[in-house]
Amino acid sequence: FPFVAQAVTQTVDADGGADYTTIQACVNARACGDICQVNTKSAGDGIYDENVIITKNCTASTVFTLKAAAAQSPKVTYTGAPNSQSVAPMQIQDSNYVTVQGFEFVGTSKATTQRACYIVGLTKTVTGNACKDNTITNWATNSITGAGYIGAFAIRATAVTGFRNVSPVITGNTITGTRGYAITIGDRVDNALVSNNTITNHKVGKASDGSYQSSAIALGANTSVGTIAEFNTITFGETTAQAQAA
């Protein structure tokens, strides 16, 4: 009989007593089909401060899962350099069938330009990745003035020229305190599912050209097709007139 590798579940706890003390170490060590479960951090500020980059070539039957452990609520952010549009605490990059689930993303001053959960195809077409059931708070509390962007993207799916981002799933997330955009389906995305997300206190962002934007869920990229956005709940924290008067 052929050998079939068994899925492995391993744990992360910055306080010790687990298989790993950093999220990235677990991601690097584990394979498709495995699960990295992250415990709540108690020491210090209680936040995992990491730029976790996940690159896995998995399949629909061997999904790699990075998630909060049962009854845990691990907080994550990233305060290191660079403070860039292309940096995220959770970056599903050039991967197939990766799921990030159950984390609490905490905004910082850096979060005015970063994503929180970022699904991107940089050097290849990617398929079947998901950001689901996460909580994202105070992401992009200030408008930004550069490169024409209007606030940070709490969750974004996109791909660079020549590649596609196929069937990303953004579902069940609770997002508060965003500005400009909260969830964006960017360029070259096919058949995205954006569903059952709750966005509250979403505010207007101002771009470098002086325009204002308050599209909590932005689906407008003309190179993307087949997006389904359904059963999302959005509550706005200000009007464009209020933002202009501020």
PDB file of C-alpha atoms in Angstrom:
ATOM      1  CA  PHE A   1       0.000   0.000   0.000  1.00  0.00           C
ATOM      2  CA  PRO A   2       1.255   3.526  -0.702  1.00  0.00           C
ATOM      3  CA  PHE A   3       2.378   5.567   2.275  1.00  0.00           C
ATOM      4  CA  VAL A   4      -0.034   8.373   3.184  1.00  0.00           C
ATOM      5  CA  ALA A   5       1.314  11.133   5.402  1.00  0.00           C
ATOM      6  CA  GLN A   6      -0.872  11.826   8.424  1.00  0.00           C
ATOM      7  CA  ALA A   7      -1.971  15.364   9.160  1.00  0.00           C
ATOM      8  CA  VAL A   8      -0.257  16.866  12.192  1.00  0.00           C
ATOM      9  CA  THR A   9      -1.584  19.475  14.619  1.00  0.00           C
ATOM     10  CA  GLN A  10       1.031  21.477  16.512  1.00  0.00           C
ATOM     11  CA  THR A  11       0.736  24.405  18.881  1.00  0.00           C
ATOM     12  CA  VAL A  12       2.194  27.883  19.247  1.00  0.00           C
ATOM     13  CA  ASP A  13       2.493  29.697  22.566  1.00  0.00           C
ATOM     14  CA  ALA A  14       4.790  32.678  23.070  1.00  0.00           C
ATOM     15  CA  ASP A  15       4.707  31.975  26.812  1.00  0.00           C
ATOM     16  CA  GLY A  16       6.242  28.522  26.321  1.00  0.00           C
ATOM     17  CA  GLY A  17       4.990  25.000  26.861  1.00  0.00           C
ATOM     18  CA  ALA A  18       4.010  24.446  23.209  1.00  0.00           C
ATOM     19  CA  ASP A  19       5.746  23.147  20.095  1.00  0.00           C
ATOM     20  CA  TYR A  20       6.753  26.647  18.964  1.00  0.00           C
ATOM     21  CA  THR A  21       6.971  30.126  20.462  1.00  0.00           C
ATOM     22  CA  THR A  22       6.386  32.020  17.194  1.00  0.00           C
ATOM     23  CA  ILE A  23       3.712  31.622  14.555  1.00  0.00           C
ATOM     24  CA  GLN A  24       6.212  31.783  11.695  1.00  0.00           C
ATOM     25  CA  ALA A  25       8.235  28.889  13.123  1.00  0.00           C
ATOM     26  CA  CYS A  26       5.183  26.626  13.077  1.00  0.00           C
ATOM     27  CA  VAL A  27       4.249  27.723   9.558  1.00  0.00           C
ATOM     28  CA  ASN A  28       7.771  27.007   8.314  1.00  0.00           C
ATOM     29  CA  ALA A  29       7.905  23.558   9.898  1.00  0.00           C
ATOM     30  CA  ARG A  30       4.514  22.187   8.939  1.00  0.00           C
ATOM     31  CA  ALA A  31       3.245  20.831   5.611  1.00  0.00           C
ATOM     32  CA  CYS A  32       0.014  20.791   3.645  1.00  0.00           C
ATOM     33  CA  GLY A  33      -2.792  19.114   5.565  1.00  0.00           C
ATOM     34  CA  ASP A  34      -1.316  20.172   8.899  1.00  0.00           C
ATOM     35  CA  ILE A  35      -2.754  22.587  11.448  1.00  0.00           C
ATOM     36  CA  CYS A  36      -0.913  25.232  13.459  1.00  0.00           C
ATOM     37  CA  GLN A  37      -2.974  26.173  16.517  1.00  0.00           C
ATOM     38  CA  VAL A  38      -2.063  29.401  18.292  1.00  0.00           C
ATOM     39  CA  ASN A  39      -2.700  30.080  21.976  1.00  0.00           C
ATOM     40  CA  THR A  40      -3.364  33.468  23.517  1.00  0.00           C
ATOM     41  CA  LYS A  41      -0.172  35.228  24.580  1.00  0.00           C
ATOM     42  CA  SER A  42      -0.040  36.400  28.200  1.00  0.00           C
ATOM     43  CA  ALA A  43       3.417  37.953  28.484  1.00  0.00           C
ATOM     44  CA  GLY A  44       4.159  41.585  27.684  1.00  0.00           C
ATOM     45  CA  ASP A  45       1.474  43.362  25.678  1.00  0.00           C
ATOM     46  CA  GLY A  46      -0.202  40.063  24.831  1.00  0.00           C
ATOM     47  CA  ILE A  47       0.332  40.477  21.083  1.00  0.00           C
ATOM     48  CA  TYR A  48       2.213  38.313  18.587  1.00  0.00           C
ATOM     49  CA  ASP A  49       4.155  40.955  16.656  1.00  0.00           C
ATOM     50  CA  GLU A  50       5.008  39.110  13.433  1.00  0.00           C
ATOM     51  CA  ASN A  51       4.952  39.427   9.656  1.00  0.00           C
ATOM     52  CA  VAL A  52       3.866  35.820   9.026  1.00  0.00           C
ATOM     53  CA  ILE A  53       4.438  34.796   5.406  1.00  0.00           C
ATOM     54  CA  ILE A  54       2.729  31.574   4.351  1.00  0.00           C
ATOM     55  CA  THR A  55       3.820  29.901   1.105  1.00  0.00           C
ATOM     56  CA  LYS A  56       2.240  26.466   0.687  1.00  0.00           C
ATOM     57  CA  ASN A  57       1.259  24.584  -2.470  1.00  0.00           C
ATOM     58  CA  CYS A  58      -1.660  22.607  -1.076  1.00  0.00           C
ATOM     59  CA  THR A  59      -4.829  21.095  -2.531  1.00  0.00           C
ATOM     60  CA  ALA A  60      -8.520  21.126  -1.648  1.00  0.00           C
ATOM     61  CA  SER A  61      -8.015  17.862   0.250  1.00  0.00           C
ATOM     62  CA  THR A  62      -4.802  18.949   2.034  1.00  0.00           C
ATOM     63  CA  VAL A  63      -5.597  22.469   3.231  1.00  0.00           C
ATOM     64  CA  PHE A  64      -2.976  24.067   5.468  1.00  0.00           C
ATOM     65  CA  THR A  65      -4.723  25.723   8.416  1.00  0.00           C
ATOM     66  CA  LEU A  66      -3.374  28.409  10.716  1.00  0.00           C
ATOM     67  CA  LYS A  67      -5.913  29.119  13.423  1.00  0.00           C
ATOM     68  CA  ALA A  68      -6.609  30.100  16.993  1.00  0.00           C
ATOM     69  CA  ALA A  69      -6.630  27.177  19.405  1.00  0.00           C
ATOM     70  CA  ALA A  70      -9.980  26.250  20.926  1.00  0.00           C
ATOM     71  CA  ALA A  71     -11.244  28.839  23.445  1.00  0.00           C
ATOM     72  CA  GLN A  72      -8.240  31.049  22.642  1.00  0.00           C
ATOM     73  CA  SER A  73      -8.094  34.522  21.099  1.00  0.00           C
ATOM     74  CA  PRO A  74      -4.526  35.224  20.002  1.00  0.00           C
ATOM     75  CA  LYS A  75      -3.841  38.858  19.124  1.00  0.00           C
ATOM     76  CA  VAL A  76      -1.564  39.649  16.183  1.00  0.00           C
ATOM     77  CA  THR A  77      -0.079  42.759  14.619  1.00  0.00           C
ATOM     78  CA  TYR A  78       3.148  43.838  12.932  1.00  0.00           C
ATOM     79  CA  THR A  79       5.132  46.917  13.938  1.00  0.00           C
ATOM     80  CA  GLY A  80       8.407  46.190  12.131  1.00  0.00           C
ATOM     81  CA  ALA A  81       9.761  47.615   8.900  1.00  0.00           C
ATOM     82  CA  PRO A  82       8.758  48.284   6.281  1.00  0.00           C
ATOM     83  CA  ASN A  83       5.561  50.201   6.913  1.00  0.00           C
ATOM     84  CA  SER A  84       4.298  49.188   3.501  1.00  0.00           C
ATOM     85  CA  GLN A  85       1.181  48.431   1.456  1.00  0.00           C
ATOM     86  CA  SER A  86       2.723  44.993   0.786  1.00  0.00           C
ATOM     87  CA  VAL A  87       3.216  43.937   4.425  1.00  0.00           C
ATOM     88  CA  ALA A  88       0.726  42.132   6.670  1.00  0.00           C
ATOM     89  CA  PRO A  89       0.694  40.256   9.977  1.00  0.00           C
ATOM     90  CA  MET A  90      -0.793  37.352   8.008  1.00  0.00           C
ATOM     91  CA  GLN A  91       0.356  37.141   4.398  1.00  0.00           C
ATOM     92  CA  ILE A  92      -0.881  34.197   2.293  1.00  0.00           C
ATOM     93  CA  GLN A  93       1.593  34.592  -0.546  1.00  0.00           C
ATOM     94  CA  ASP A  94       1.973  32.447  -3.666  1.00  0.00           C
ATOM     95  CA  SER A  95      -0.023  29.735  -1.908  1.00  0.00           C
ATOM     96  CA  ASN A  96      -2.838  27.348  -2.719  1.00  0.00           C
ATOM     97  CA  TYR A  97      -5.486  26.270  -0.204  1.00  0.00           C
ATOM     98  CA  VAL A  98      -4.333  28.029   2.950  1.00  0.00           C
ATOM     99  CA  THR A  99      -6.775  29.151   5.650  1.00  0.00           C
ATOM    100  CA  VAL A 100      -6.148  31.769   8.358  1.00  0.00           C
ATOM    101  CA  GLN A 101      -8.877  31.582  10.993  1.00  0.00           C
ATOM    102  CA  GLY A 102      -9.877  32.923  14.379  1.00  0.00           C
ATOM    103  CA  PHE A 103      -7.246  35.597  15.086  1.00  0.00           C
ATOM    104  CA  GLU A 104      -7.690  39.040  16.571  1.00  0.00           C
ATOM    105  CA  PHE A 105      -5.801  41.596  14.474  1.00  0.00           C
ATOM    106  CA  VAL A 106      -4.982  44.711  16.496  1.00  0.00           C
ATOM    107  CA  GLY A 107      -4.344  47.989  14.688  1.00  0.00           C
ATOM    108  CA  THR A 108      -1.294  50.125  15.459  1.00  0.00           C
ATOM    109  CA  SER A 109       0.149  53.314  13.984  1.00  0.00           C
ATOM    110  CA  LYS A 110       1.649  51.086  11.258  1.00  0.00           C
ATOM    111  CA  ALA A 111      -1.774  49.810  10.331  1.00  0.00           C
ATOM    112  CA  THR A 112      -2.520  52.944   8.339  1.00  0.00           C
ATOM    113  CA  THR A 113      -0.833  51.336   5.348  1.00  0.00           C
ATOM    114  CA  GLN A 114      -0.603  47.620   6.054  1.00  0.00           C
ATOM    115  CA  ARG A 115      -3.138  44.938   5.349  1.00  0.00           C
ATOM    116  CA  ALA A 116      -4.204  42.638   8.200  1.00  0.00           C
ATOM    117  CA  CYS A 117      -4.862  39.432   6.237  1.00  0.00           C
ATOM    118  CA  TYR A 118      -3.439  39.599   2.709  1.00  0.00           C
ATOM    119  CA  ILE A 119      -4.019  36.976  -0.009  1.00  0.00           C
ATOM    120  CA  VAL A 120      -1.717  37.636  -2.961  1.00  0.00           C
ATOM    121  CA  GLY A 121      -0.274  35.971  -6.027  1.00  0.00           C
ATOM    122  CA  LEU A 122       3.100  37.602  -6.681  1.00  0.00           C
ATOM    123  CA  THR A 123       4.890  35.049  -8.860  1.00  0.00           C
ATOM    124  CA  LYS A 124       2.131  32.549  -9.689  1.00  0.00           C
ATOM    125  CA  THR A 125      -1.610  32.056  -9.964  1.00  0.00           C
ATOM    126  CA  VAL A 126      -3.058  31.082  -6.585  1.00  0.00           C
ATOM    127  CA  THR A 127      -6.232  29.212  -5.663  1.00  0.00           C
ATOM    128  CA  GLY A 128      -8.520  28.476  -2.738  1.00  0.00           C
ATOM    129  CA  ASN A 129      -7.100  30.630   0.062  1.00  0.00           C
ATOM    130  CA  ALA A 130      -9.220  31.974   2.921  1.00  0.00           C
ATOM    131  CA  CYS A 131      -9.312  34.571   5.691  1.00  0.00           C
ATOM    132  CA  LYS A 132     -12.250  33.613   7.891  1.00  0.00           C
ATOM    133  CA  ASP A 133     -13.744  34.174  11.339  1.00  0.00           C
ATOM    134  CA  ASN A 134     -11.153  36.757  12.355  1.00  0.00           C
ATOM    135  CA  THR A 135     -11.664  39.928  14.388  1.00  0.00           C
ATOM    136  CA  ILE A 136      -9.951  43.082  13.149  1.00  0.00           C
ATOM    137  CA  THR A 137     -10.031  46.181  15.355  1.00  0.00           C
ATOM    138  CA  ASN A 138      -8.932  49.779  14.751  1.00  0.00           C
ATOM    139  CA  TRP A 139      -7.275  49.017  11.434  1.00  0.00           C
ATOM    140  CA  ALA A 140      -6.467  52.287   9.634  1.00  0.00           C
ATOM    141  CA  THR A 141      -7.573  54.788  12.240  1.00  0.00           C
ATOM    142  CA  ASN A 142      -6.088  57.582  10.118  1.00  0.00           C
ATOM    143  CA  SER A 143      -6.456  58.408   6.436  1.00  0.00           C
ATOM    144  CA  ILE A 144      -3.238  58.087   4.426  1.00  0.00           C
ATOM    145  CA  THR A 145      -1.855  60.390   1.788  1.00  0.00           C
ATOM    146  CA  GLY A 146       0.265  58.550  -0.717  1.00  0.00           C
ATOM    147  CA  ALA A 147       0.051  56.468  -3.875  1.00  0.00           C
ATOM    148  CA  GLY A 148      -3.613  57.369  -4.184  1.00  0.00           C
ATOM    149  CA  TYR A 149      -4.702  54.875  -1.533  1.00  0.00           C
ATOM    150  CA  ILE A 150      -7.623  55.706   0.733  1.00  0.00           C
ATOM    151  CA  GLY A 151      -7.083  53.959   4.046  1.00  0.00           C
ATOM    152  CA  ALA A 152      -5.642  50.530   4.750  1.00  0.00           C
ATOM    153  CA  PHE A 153      -7.247  47.318   3.562  1.00  0.00           C
ATOM    154  CA  ALA A 154      -8.105  45.137   6.542  1.00  0.00           C
ATOM    155  CA  ILE A 155      -8.454  42.173   4.160  1.00  0.00           C
ATOM    156  CA  ARG A 156      -7.336  42.203   0.530  1.00  0.00           C
ATOM    157  CA  ALA A 157      -7.124  39.646  -2.269  1.00  0.00           C
ATOM    158  CA  THR A 158      -5.197  40.423  -5.448  1.00  0.00           C
ATOM    159  CA  ALA A 159      -2.571  39.214  -7.923  1.00  0.00           C
ATOM    160  CA  VAL A 160       0.126  40.914  -9.971  1.00  0.00           C
ATOM    161  CA  THR A 161       0.079  41.235 -13.747  1.00  0.00           C
ATOM    162  CA  GLY A 162       0.257  37.878 -15.514  1.00  0.00           C
ATOM    163  CA  PHE A 163      -1.280  35.862 -12.685  1.00  0.00           C
ATOM    164  CA  ARG A 164      -4.723  35.322 -11.124  1.00  0.00           C
ATOM    165  CA  ASN A 165      -6.089  34.936  -7.615  1.00  0.00           C
ATOM    166  CA  VAL A 166      -8.775  32.265  -7.947  1.00  0.00           C
ATOM    167  CA  SER A 167     -11.625  31.572  -5.508  1.00  0.00           C
ATOM    168  CA  PRO A 168     -10.406  33.416  -2.403  1.00  0.00           C
ATOM    169  CA  VAL A 169     -12.807  33.246   0.545  1.00  0.00           C
ATOM    170  CA  ILE A 170     -13.326  36.144   2.949  1.00  0.00           C
ATOM    171  CA  THR A 171     -16.075  35.168   5.331  1.00  0.00           C
ATOM    172  CA  GLY A 172     -17.250  35.449   8.921  1.00  0.00           C
ATOM    173  CA  ASN A 173     -14.896  38.272   9.859  1.00  0.00           C
ATOM    174  CA  THR A 174     -15.765  41.049  12.319  1.00  0.00           C
ATOM    175  CA  ILE A 175     -14.071  44.330  11.398  1.00  0.00           C
ATOM    176  CA  THR A 176     -14.259  47.599  13.345  1.00  0.00           C
ATOM    177  CA  GLY A 177     -12.618  50.990  13.024  1.00  0.00           C
ATOM    178  CA  THR A 178     -11.563  50.911   9.376  1.00  0.00           C
ATOM    179  CA  ARG A 179     -11.329  53.936   7.129  1.00  0.00           C
ATOM    180  CA  GLY A 180     -11.792  54.182   3.370  1.00  0.00           C
ATOM    181  CA  TYR A 181     -11.819  50.493   2.510  1.00  0.00           C
ATOM    182  CA  ALA A 182     -12.244  47.485   4.811  1.00  0.00           C
ATOM    183  CA  ILE A 183     -12.359  44.521   2.405  1.00  0.00           C
ATOM    184  CA  THR A 184     -11.102  44.805  -1.157  1.00  0.00           C
ATOM    185  CA  ILE A 185     -11.114  42.458  -4.093  1.00  0.00           C
ATOM    186  CA  GLY A 186      -8.265  43.866  -6.127  1.00  0.00           C
ATOM    187  CA  ASP A 187      -6.970  43.222  -9.607  1.00  0.00           C
ATOM    188  CA  ARG A 188      -6.999  39.856 -11.361  1.00  0.00           C
ATOM    189  CA  VAL A 189      -9.304  37.993  -8.939  1.00  0.00           C
ATOM    190  CA  ASP A 190     -11.718  35.293 -10.120  1.00  0.00           C
ATOM    191  CA  ASN A 191     -14.779  33.992  -8.260  1.00  0.00           C
ATOM    192  CA  ALA A 192     -14.109  35.495  -4.833  1.00  0.00           C
ATOM    193  CA  LEU A 193     -16.609  34.862  -2.049  1.00  0.00           C
ATOM    194  CA  VAL A 194     -17.126  37.741   0.406  1.00  0.00           C
ATOM    195  CA  SER A 195     -19.874  36.718   2.809  1.00  0.00           C
ATOM    196  CA  ASN A 196     -21.220  37.023   6.339  1.00  0.00           C
ATOM    197  CA  ASN A 197     -18.703  39.681   7.371  1.00  0.00           C
ATOM    198  CA  THR A 198     -19.676  42.370   9.897  1.00  0.00           C
ATOM    199  CA  ILE A 199     -18.089  45.812   9.465  1.00  0.00           C
ATOM    200  CA  THR A 200     -18.842  48.478  12.087  1.00  0.00           C
ATOM    201  CA  ASN A 201     -17.808  52.099  12.663  1.00  0.00           C
ATOM    202  CA  HIS A 202     -16.404  52.296   9.152  1.00  0.00           C
ATOM    203  CA  LYS A 203     -15.271  55.832   8.315  1.00  0.00           C
ATOM    204  CA  VAL A 204     -14.441  57.878   5.250  1.00  0.00           C
ATOM    205  CA  GLY A 205     -10.858  57.953   3.942  1.00  0.00           C
ATOM    206  CA  LYS A 206      -9.140  60.723   2.023  1.00  0.00           C
ATOM    207  CA  ALA A 207      -6.755  60.077  -0.867  1.00  0.00           C
ATOM    208  CA  SER A 208      -3.720  62.070  -1.900  1.00  0.00           C
ATOM    209  CA  ASP A 209      -5.734  63.617  -4.747  1.00  0.00           C
ATOM    210  CA  GLY A 210      -8.235  65.001  -2.236  1.00  0.00           C
ATOM    211  CA  SER A 211     -11.043  62.585  -3.057  1.00  0.00           C
ATOM    212  CA  TYR A 212     -13.040  60.774  -0.378  1.00  0.00           C
ATOM    213  CA  GLN A 213     -13.939  57.085  -0.278  1.00  0.00           C
ATOM    214  CA  SER A 214     -16.094  55.020   2.059  1.00  0.00           C
ATOM    215  CA  SER A 215     -16.524  51.701   0.247  1.00  0.00           C
ATOM    216  CA  ALA A 216     -16.415  49.267   3.138  1.00  0.00           C
ATOM    217  CA  ILE A 217     -16.352  46.409   0.612  1.00  0.00           C
ATOM    218  CA  ALA A 218     -14.705  47.379  -2.666  1.00  0.00           C
ATOM    219  CA  LEU A 219     -15.298  45.099  -5.645  1.00  0.00           C
ATOM    220  CA  GLY A 220     -14.584  47.493  -8.448  1.00  0.00           C
ATOM    221  CA  ALA A 221     -11.403  46.232 -10.090  1.00  0.00           C
ATOM    222  CA  ASN A 222     -12.212  45.812 -13.778  1.00  0.00           C
ATOM    223  CA  THR A 223      -9.790  42.895 -14.187  1.00  0.00           C
ATOM    224  CA  SER A 224     -11.659  40.763 -11.631  1.00  0.00           C
ATOM    225  CA  VAL A 225     -14.708  38.631 -12.398  1.00  0.00           C
ATOM    226  CA  GLY A 226     -17.287  36.472 -10.678  1.00  0.00           C
ATOM    227  CA  THR A 227     -17.154  37.934  -7.171  1.00  0.00           C
ATOM    228  CA  ILE A 228     -20.063  37.031  -4.909  1.00  0.00           C
ATOM    229  CA  ALA A 229     -20.684  39.427  -2.024  1.00  0.00           C
ATOM    230  CA  GLU A 230     -23.629  38.433   0.158  1.00  0.00           C
ATOM    231  CA  PHE A 231     -25.001  38.570   3.689  1.00  0.00           C
ATOM    232  CA  ASN A 232     -22.498  41.201   4.861  1.00  0.00           C
ATOM    233  CA  THR A 233     -23.503  43.775   7.496  1.00  0.00           C
ATOM    234  CA  ILE A 234     -22.022  47.285   7.370  1.00  0.00           C
ATOM    235  CA  THR A 235     -22.451  50.176   9.804  1.00  0.00           C
ATOM    236  CA  PHE A 236     -20.870  53.536   9.002  1.00  0.00           C
ATOM    237  CA  GLY A 237     -19.315  55.799  11.642  1.00  0.00           C
ATOM    238  CA  GLU A 238     -19.414  59.048   9.656  1.00  0.00           C
ATOM    239  CA  THR A 239     -20.646  60.581   6.430  1.00  0.00           C
ATOM    240  CA  THR A 240     -18.525  62.130   3.700  1.00  0.00           C
ATOM    241  CA  ALA A 241     -19.798  65.551   4.764  1.00  0.00           C
ATOM    242  CA  GLN A 242     -18.628  64.929   8.310  1.00  0.00           C
ATOM    243  CA  ALA A 243     -15.200  63.824   7.052  1.00  0.00           C
ATOM    244  CA  GLN A 244     -14.882  66.931   4.876  1.00  0.00           C
ATOM    245  CA  ALA A 245     -15.759  69.148   7.824  1.00  0.00           C
ATOM    246  CA  ALA A 246     -13.274  67.468  10.178  1.00  0.00           C
TER     247      ALA A 246
END
